[in-house]
Short mmCIF file of N, CA, C and O in Angstrom, two decimals:
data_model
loop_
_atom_site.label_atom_id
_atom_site.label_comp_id
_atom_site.label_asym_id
_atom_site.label_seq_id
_atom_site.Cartn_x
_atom_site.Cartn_y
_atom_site.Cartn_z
N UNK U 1 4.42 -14.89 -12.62
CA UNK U 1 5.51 -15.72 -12.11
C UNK U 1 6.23 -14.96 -10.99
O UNK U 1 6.82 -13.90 -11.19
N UNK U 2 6.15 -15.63 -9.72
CA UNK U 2 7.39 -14.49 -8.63
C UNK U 2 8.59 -14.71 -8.93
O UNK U 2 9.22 -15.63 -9.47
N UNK U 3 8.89 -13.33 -8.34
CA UNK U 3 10.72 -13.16 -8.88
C UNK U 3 10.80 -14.12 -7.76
O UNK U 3 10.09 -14.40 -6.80
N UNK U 4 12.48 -14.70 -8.49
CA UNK U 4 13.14 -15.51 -7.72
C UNK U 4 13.27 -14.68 -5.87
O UNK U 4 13.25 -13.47 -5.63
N UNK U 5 13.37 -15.59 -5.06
CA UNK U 5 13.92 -15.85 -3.66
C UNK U 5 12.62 -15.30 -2.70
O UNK U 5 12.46 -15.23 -1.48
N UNK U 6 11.55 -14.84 -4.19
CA UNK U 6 10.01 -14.07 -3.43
C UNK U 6 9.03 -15.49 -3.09
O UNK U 6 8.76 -16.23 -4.03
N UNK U 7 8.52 -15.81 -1.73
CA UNK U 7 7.58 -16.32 -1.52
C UNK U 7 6.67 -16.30 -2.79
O UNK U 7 7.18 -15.64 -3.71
N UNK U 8 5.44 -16.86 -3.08
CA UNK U 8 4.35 -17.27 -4.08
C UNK U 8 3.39 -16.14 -3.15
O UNK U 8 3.50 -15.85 -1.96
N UNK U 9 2.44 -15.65 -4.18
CA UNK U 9 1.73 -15.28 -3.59
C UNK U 9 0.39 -16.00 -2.39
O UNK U 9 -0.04 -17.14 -2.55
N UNK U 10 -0.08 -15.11 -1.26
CA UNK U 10 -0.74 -15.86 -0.82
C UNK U 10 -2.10 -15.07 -0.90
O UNK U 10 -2.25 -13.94 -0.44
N UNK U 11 -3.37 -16.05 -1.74
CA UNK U 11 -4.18 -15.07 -1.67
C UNK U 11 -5.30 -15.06 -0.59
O UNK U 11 -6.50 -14.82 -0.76
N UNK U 12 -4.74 -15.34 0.40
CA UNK U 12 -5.60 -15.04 1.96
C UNK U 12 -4.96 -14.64 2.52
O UNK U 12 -4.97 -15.16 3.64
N UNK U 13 -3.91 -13.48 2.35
CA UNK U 13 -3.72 -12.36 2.98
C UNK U 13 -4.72 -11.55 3.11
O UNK U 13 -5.61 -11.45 2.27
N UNK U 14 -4.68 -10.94 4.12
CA UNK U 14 -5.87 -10.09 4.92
C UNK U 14 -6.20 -9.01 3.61
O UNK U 14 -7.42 -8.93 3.69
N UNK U 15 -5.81 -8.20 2.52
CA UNK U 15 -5.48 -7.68 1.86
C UNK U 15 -6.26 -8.12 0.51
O UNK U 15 -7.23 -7.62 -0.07
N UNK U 16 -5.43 -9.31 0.22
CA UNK U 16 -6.68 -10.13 -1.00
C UNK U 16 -8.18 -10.32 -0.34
O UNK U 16 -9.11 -10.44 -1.13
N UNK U 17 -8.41 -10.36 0.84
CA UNK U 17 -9.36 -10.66 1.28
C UNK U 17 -10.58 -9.55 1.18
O UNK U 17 -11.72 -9.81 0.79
N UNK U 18 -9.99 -7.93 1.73
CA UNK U 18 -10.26 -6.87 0.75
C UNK U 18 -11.21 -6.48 0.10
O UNK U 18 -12.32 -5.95 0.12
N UNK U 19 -9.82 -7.22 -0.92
CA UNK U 19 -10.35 -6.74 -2.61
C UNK U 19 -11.28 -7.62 -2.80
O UNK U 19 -12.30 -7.08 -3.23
N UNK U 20 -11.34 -8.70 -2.68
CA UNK U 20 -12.36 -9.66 -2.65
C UNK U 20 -13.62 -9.50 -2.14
O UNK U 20 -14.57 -10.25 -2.37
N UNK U 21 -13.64 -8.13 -1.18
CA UNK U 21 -14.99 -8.24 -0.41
C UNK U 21 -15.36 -8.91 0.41
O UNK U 21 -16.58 -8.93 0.54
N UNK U 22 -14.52 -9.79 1.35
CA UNK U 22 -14.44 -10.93 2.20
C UNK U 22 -14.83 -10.04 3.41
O UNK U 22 -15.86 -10.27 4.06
N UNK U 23 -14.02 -9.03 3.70
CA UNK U 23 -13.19 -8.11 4.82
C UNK U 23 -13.48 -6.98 4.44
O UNK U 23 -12.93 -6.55 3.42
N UNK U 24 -14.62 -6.02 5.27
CA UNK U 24 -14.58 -4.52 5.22
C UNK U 24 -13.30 -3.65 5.35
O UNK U 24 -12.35 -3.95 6.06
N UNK U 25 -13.41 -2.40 4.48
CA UNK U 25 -12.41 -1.61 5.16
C UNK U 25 -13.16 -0.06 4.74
O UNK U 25 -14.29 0.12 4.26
N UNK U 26 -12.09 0.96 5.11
CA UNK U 26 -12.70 2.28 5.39
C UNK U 26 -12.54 2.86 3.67
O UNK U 26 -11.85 3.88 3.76
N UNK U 27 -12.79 2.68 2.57
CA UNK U 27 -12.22 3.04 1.90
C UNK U 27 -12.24 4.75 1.47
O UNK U 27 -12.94 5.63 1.97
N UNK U 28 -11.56 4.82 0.76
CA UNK U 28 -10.69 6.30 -0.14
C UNK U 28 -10.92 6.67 -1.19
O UNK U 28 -11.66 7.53 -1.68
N UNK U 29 -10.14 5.86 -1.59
CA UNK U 29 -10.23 5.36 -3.21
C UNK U 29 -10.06 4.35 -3.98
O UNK U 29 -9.09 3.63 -3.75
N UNK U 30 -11.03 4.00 -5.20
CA UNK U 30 -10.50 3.45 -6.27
C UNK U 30 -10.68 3.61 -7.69
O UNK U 30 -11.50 4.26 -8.32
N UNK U 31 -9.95 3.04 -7.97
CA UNK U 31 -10.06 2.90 -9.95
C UNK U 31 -9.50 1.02 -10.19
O UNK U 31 -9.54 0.28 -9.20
N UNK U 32 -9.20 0.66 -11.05
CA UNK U 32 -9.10 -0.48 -12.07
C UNK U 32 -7.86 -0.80 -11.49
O UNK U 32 -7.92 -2.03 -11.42
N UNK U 33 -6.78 -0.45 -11.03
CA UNK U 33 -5.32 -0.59 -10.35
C UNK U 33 -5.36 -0.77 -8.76
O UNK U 33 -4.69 -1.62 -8.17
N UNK U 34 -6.15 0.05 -8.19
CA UNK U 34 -5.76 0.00 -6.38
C UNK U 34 -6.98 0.39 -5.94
O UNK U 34 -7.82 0.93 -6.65
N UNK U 35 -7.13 0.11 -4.67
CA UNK U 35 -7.66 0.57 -3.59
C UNK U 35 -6.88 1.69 -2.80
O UNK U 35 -5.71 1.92 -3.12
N UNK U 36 -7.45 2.35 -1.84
CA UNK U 36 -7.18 2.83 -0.49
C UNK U 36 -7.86 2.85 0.68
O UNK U 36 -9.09 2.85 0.80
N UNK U 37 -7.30 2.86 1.29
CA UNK U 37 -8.04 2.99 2.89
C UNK U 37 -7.15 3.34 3.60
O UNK U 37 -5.94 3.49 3.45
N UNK U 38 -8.33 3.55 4.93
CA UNK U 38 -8.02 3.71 6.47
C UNK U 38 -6.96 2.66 7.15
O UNK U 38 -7.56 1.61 7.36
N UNK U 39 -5.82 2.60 7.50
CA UNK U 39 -5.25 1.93 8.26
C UNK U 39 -6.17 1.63 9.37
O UNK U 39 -6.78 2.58 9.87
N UNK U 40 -6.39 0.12 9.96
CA UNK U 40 -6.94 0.31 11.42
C UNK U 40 -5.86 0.58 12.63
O UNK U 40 -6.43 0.55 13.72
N UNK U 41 -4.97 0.73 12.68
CA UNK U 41 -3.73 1.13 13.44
C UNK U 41 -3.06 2.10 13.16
O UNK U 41 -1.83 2.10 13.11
N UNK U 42 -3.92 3.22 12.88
CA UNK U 42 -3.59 4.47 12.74
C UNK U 42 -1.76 5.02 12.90
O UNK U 42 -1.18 4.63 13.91
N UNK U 43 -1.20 5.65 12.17
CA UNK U 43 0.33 6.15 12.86
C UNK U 43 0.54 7.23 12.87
O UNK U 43 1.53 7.73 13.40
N UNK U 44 -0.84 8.15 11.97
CA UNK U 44 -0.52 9.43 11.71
C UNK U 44 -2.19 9.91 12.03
O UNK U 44 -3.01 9.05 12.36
N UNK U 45 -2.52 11.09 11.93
CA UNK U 45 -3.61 12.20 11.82
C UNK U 45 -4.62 11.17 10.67
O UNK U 45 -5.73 10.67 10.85
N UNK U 46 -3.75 11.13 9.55
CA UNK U 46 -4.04 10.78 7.91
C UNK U 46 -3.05 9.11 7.80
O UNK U 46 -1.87 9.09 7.45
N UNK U 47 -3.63 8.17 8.09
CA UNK U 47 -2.77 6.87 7.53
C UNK U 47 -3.46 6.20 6.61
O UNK U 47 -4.35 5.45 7.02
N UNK U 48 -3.29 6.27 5.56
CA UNK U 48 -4.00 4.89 4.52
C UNK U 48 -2.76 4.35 3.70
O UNK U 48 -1.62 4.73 3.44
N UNK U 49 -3.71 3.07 3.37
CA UNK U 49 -2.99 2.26 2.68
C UNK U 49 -3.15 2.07 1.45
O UNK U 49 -4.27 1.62 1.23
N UNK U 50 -2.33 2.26 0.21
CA UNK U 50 -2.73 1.79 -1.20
C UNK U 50 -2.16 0.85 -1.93
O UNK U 50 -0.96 0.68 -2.10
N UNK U 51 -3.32 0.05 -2.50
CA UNK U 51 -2.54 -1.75 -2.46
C UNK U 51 -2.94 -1.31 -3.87
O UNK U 51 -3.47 -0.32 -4.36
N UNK U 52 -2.42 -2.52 -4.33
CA UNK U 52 -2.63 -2.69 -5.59
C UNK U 52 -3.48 -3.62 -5.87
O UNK U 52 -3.53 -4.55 -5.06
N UNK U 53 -4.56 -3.67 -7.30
CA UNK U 53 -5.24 -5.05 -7.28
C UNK U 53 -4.93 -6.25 -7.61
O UNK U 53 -5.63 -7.22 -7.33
N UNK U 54 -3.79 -6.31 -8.28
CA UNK U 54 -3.31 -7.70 -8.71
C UNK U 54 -2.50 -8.35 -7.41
O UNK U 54 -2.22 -7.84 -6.33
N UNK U 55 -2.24 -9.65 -7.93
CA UNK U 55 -1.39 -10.30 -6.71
C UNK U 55 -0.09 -10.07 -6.68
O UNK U 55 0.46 -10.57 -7.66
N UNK U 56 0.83 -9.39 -5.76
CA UNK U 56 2.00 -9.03 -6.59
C UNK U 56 2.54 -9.05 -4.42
O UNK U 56 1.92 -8.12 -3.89
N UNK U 57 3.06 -9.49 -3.80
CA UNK U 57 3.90 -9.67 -2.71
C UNK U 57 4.58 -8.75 -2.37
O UNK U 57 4.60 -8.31 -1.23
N UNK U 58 5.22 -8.32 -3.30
CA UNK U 58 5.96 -7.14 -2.89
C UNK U 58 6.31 -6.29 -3.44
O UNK U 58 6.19 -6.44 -4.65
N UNK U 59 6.91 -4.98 -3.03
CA UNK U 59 7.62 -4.05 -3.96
C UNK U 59 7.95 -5.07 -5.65
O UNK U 59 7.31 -5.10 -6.70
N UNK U 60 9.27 -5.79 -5.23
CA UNK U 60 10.34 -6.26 -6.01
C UNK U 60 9.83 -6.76 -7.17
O UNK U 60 10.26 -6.60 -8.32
N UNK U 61 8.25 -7.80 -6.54
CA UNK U 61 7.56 -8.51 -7.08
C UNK U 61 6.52 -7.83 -8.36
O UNK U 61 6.17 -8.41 -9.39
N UNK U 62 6.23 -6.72 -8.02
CA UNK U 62 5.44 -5.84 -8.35
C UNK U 62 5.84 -4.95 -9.56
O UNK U 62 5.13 -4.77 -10.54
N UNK U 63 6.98 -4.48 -9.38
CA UNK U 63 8.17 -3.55 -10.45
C UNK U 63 8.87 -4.79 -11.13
O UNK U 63 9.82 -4.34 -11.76
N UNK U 64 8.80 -6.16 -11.28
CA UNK U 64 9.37 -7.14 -11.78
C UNK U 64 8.21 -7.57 -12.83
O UNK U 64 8.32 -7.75 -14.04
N UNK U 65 7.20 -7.67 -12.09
CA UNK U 65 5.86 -8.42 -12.88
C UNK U 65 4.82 -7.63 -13.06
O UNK U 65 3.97 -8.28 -13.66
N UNK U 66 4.43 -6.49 -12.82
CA UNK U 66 3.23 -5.41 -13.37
C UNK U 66 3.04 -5.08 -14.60
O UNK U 66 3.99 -4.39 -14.97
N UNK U 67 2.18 -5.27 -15.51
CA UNK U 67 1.92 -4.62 -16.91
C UNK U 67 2.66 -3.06 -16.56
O UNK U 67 3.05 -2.99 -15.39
N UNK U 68 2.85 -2.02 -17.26
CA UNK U 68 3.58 -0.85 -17.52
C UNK U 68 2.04 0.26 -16.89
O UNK U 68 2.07 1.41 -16.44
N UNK U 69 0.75 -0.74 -17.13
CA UNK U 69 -0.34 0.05 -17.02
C UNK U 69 -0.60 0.05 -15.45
O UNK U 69 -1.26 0.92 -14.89
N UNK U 70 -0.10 -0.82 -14.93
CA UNK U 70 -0.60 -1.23 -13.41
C UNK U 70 0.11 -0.21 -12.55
O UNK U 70 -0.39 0.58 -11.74
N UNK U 71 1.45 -0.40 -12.92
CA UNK U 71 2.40 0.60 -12.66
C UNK U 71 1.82 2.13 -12.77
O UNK U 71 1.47 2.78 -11.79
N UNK U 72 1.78 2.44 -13.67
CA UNK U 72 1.20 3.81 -14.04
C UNK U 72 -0.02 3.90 -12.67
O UNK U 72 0.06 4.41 -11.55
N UNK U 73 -1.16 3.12 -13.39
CA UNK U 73 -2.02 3.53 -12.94
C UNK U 73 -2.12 3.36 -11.42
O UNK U 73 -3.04 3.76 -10.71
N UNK U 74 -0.79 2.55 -10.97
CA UNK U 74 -1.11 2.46 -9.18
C UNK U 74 -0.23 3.51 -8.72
O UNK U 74 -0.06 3.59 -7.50
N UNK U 75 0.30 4.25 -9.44
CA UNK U 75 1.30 5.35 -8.80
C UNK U 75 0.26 6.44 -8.81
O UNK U 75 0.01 7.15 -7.83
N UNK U 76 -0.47 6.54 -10.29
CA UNK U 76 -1.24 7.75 -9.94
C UNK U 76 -2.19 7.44 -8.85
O UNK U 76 -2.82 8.41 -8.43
N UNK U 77 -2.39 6.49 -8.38
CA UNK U 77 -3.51 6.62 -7.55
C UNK U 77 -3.05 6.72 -5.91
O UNK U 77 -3.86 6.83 -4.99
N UNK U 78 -1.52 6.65 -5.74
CA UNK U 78 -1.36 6.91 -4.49
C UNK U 78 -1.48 8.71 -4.83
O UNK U 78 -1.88 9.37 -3.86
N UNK U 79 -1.18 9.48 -6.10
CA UNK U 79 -0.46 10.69 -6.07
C UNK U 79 -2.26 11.44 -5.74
O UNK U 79 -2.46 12.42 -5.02
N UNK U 80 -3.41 10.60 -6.54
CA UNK U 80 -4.44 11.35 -6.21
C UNK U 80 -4.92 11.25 -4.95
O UNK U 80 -5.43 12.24 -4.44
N UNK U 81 -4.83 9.76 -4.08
CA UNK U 81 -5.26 10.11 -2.73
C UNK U 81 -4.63 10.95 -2.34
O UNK U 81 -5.31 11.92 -1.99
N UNK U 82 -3.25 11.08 -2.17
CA UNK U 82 -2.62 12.38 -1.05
C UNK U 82 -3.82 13.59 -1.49
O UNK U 82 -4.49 14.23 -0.67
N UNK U 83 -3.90 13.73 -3.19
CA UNK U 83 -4.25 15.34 -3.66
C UNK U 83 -5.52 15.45 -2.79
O UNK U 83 -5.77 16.56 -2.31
N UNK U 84 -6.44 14.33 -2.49
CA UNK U 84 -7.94 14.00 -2.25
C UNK U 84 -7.73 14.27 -0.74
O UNK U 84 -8.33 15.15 -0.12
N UNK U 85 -6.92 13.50 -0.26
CA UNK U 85 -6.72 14.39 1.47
C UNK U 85 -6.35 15.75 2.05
O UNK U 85 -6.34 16.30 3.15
N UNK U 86 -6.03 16.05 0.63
CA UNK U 86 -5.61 17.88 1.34
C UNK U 86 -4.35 17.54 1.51
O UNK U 86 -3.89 18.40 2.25
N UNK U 87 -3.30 16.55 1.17
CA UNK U 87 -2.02 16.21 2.04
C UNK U 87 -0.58 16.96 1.14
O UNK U 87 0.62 16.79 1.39
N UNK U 88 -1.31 17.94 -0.12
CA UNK U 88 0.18 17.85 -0.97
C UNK U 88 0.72 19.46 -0.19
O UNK U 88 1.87 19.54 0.23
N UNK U 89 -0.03 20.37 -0.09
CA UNK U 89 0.53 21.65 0.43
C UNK U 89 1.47 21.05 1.79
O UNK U 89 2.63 21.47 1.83
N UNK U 90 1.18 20.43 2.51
CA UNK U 90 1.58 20.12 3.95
C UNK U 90 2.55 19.07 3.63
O UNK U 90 3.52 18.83 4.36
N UNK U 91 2.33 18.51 2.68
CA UNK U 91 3.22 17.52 3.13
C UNK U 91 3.04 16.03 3.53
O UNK U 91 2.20 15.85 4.41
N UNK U 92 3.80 14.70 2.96
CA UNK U 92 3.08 13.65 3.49
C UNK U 92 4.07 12.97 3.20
O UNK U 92 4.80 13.60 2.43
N UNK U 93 4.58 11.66 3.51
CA UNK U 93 5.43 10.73 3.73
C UNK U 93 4.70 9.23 3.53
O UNK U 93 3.91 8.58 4.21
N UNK U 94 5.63 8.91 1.72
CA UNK U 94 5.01 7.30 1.36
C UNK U 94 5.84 6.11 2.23
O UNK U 94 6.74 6.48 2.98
N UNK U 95 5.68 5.44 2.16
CA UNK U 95 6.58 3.99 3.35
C UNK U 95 5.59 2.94 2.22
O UNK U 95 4.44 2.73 1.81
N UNK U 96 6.90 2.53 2.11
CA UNK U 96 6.55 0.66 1.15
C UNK U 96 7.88 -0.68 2.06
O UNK U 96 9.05 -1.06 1.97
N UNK U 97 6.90 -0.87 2.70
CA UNK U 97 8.28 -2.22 3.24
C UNK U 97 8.78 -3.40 2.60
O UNK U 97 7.81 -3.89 2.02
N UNK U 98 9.64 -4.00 2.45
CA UNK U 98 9.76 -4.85 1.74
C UNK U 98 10.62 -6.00 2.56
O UNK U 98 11.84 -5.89 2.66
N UNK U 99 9.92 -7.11 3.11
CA UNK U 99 10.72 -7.88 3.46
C UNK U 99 10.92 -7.96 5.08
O UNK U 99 11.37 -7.03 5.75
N UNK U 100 10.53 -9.19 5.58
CA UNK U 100 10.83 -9.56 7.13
C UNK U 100 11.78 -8.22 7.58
O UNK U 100 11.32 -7.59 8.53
N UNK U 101 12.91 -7.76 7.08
CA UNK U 101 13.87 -6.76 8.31
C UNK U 101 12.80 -5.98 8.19
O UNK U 101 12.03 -5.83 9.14
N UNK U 102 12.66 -5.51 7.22
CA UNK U 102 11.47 -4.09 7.02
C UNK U 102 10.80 -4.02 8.14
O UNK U 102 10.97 -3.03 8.85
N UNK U 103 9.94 -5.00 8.53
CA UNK U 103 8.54 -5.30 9.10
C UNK U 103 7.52 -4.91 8.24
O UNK U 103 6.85 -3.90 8.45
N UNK U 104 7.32 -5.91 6.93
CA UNK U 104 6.63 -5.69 6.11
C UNK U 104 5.61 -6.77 6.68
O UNK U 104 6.15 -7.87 6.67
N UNK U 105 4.68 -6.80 7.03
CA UNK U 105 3.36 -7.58 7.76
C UNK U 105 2.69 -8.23 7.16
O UNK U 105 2.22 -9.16 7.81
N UNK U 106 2.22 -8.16 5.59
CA UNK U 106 1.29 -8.23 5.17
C UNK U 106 2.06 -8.59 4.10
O UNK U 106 3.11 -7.98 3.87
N UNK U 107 1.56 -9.84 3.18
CA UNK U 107 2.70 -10.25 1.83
C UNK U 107 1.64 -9.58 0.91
O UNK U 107 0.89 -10.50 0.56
N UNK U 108 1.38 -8.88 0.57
CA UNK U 108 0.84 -7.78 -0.42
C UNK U 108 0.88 -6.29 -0.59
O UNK U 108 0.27 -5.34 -0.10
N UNK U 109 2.15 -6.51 -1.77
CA UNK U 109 2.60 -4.62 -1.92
C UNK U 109 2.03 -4.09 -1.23
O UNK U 109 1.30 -4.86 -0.61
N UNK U 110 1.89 -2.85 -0.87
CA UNK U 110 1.23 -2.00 0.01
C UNK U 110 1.88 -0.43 0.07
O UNK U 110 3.09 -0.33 0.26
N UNK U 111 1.37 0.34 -0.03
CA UNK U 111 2.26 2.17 0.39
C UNK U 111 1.11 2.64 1.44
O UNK U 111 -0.12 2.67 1.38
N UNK U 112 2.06 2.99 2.43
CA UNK U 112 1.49 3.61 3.50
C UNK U 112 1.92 5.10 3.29
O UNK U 112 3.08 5.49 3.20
N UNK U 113 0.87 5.81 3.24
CA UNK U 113 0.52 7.65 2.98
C UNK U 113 0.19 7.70 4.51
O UNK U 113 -0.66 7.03 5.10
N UNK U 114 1.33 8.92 5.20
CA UNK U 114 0.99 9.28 6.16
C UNK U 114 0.95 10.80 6.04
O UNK U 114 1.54 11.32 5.09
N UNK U 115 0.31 11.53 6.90
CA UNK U 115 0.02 13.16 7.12
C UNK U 115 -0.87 13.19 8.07
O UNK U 115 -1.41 12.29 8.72
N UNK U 116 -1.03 15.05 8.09
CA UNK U 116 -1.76 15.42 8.96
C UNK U 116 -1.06 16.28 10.56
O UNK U 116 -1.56 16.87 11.52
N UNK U 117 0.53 15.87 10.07
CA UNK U 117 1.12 16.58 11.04
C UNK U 117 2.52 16.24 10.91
O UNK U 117 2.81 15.26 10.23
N UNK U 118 3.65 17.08 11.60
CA UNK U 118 4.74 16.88 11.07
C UNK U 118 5.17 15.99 11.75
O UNK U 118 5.17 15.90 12.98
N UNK U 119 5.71 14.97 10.64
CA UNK U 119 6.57 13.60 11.04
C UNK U 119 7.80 13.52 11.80
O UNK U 119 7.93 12.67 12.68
N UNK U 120 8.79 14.43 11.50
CA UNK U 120 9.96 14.10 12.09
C UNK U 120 10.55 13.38 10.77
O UNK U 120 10.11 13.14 9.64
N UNK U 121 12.04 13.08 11.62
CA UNK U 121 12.58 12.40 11.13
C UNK U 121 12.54 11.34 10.69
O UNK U 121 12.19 10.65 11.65
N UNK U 122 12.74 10.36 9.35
CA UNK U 122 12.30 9.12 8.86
C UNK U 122 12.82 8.21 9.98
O UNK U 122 11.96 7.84 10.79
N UNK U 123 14.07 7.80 10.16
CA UNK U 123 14.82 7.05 10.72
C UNK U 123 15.25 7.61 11.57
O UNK U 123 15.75 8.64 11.11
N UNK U 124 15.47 7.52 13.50
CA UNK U 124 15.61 8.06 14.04
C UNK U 124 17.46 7.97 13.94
O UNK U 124 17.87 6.81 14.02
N UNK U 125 18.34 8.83 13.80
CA UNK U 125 19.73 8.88 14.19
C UNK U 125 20.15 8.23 14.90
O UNK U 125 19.56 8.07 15.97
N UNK U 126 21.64 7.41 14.57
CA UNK U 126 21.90 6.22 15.01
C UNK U 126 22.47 6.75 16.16
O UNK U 126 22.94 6.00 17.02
#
């Protein structure tokens, strides 16, 4: 069920399409909870993306409606890609958008793992 004021899911987002096998991508990793991959619009050295497999829109949507296992098991799997890239000594920066201001693009949760070089500042100073 989506939380209230959340769009329905749509499952021809580029994303369900995916998981579905519709749509190649570069993948990373998986297990029973998520995927990863290659961003094709690279932002970093190291950019992938780790979705989750169920239909879940967003953050809000996701931490509202996930079994306790999905949860679990989609956190560990962003924590093992970083370990799998070499990214934990150095350093790496998760980004989850949520919502048109965000510029969240894509209506399917999503964490963007960036590394490979130093980021800077999150938000540039107002």
């Amino acid at each position: 069920m989506p939380v209230s004021g959340l769009p329905p899911y749509d499952d021809q987002n580029i994303f369900a399409r995916i998981l579905r096998g519709e749509i190649p991508c570069k993948k990373v990793f998986e297990n029973a909870f998520a995927l990863a991959f290659h961003d094709i619009h690279p932002q970093a050295p190291v950019h992938v993306l780790v979705i989750p497999k169920g239909p879940y829109c967003s953050f809000a949507d996701f931490s509202a409606s996930a079994s306790e296992a999905e949860i679990a098991g989609f956190i560990r799997a962003v924590g093992s890609v970083a370990k799998d890239l070499g990214l934990e000594a150095p350093g790496y920066r998760l980004l989850a958008n949520m919502g048109e201001q965000s510029g969240q693009e894509v209506p399917h949760f999503h964490v963007h793992l960036f590394g490979g070089r130093p980021l800077g500042r999150m938000i540039p100073a107002a």
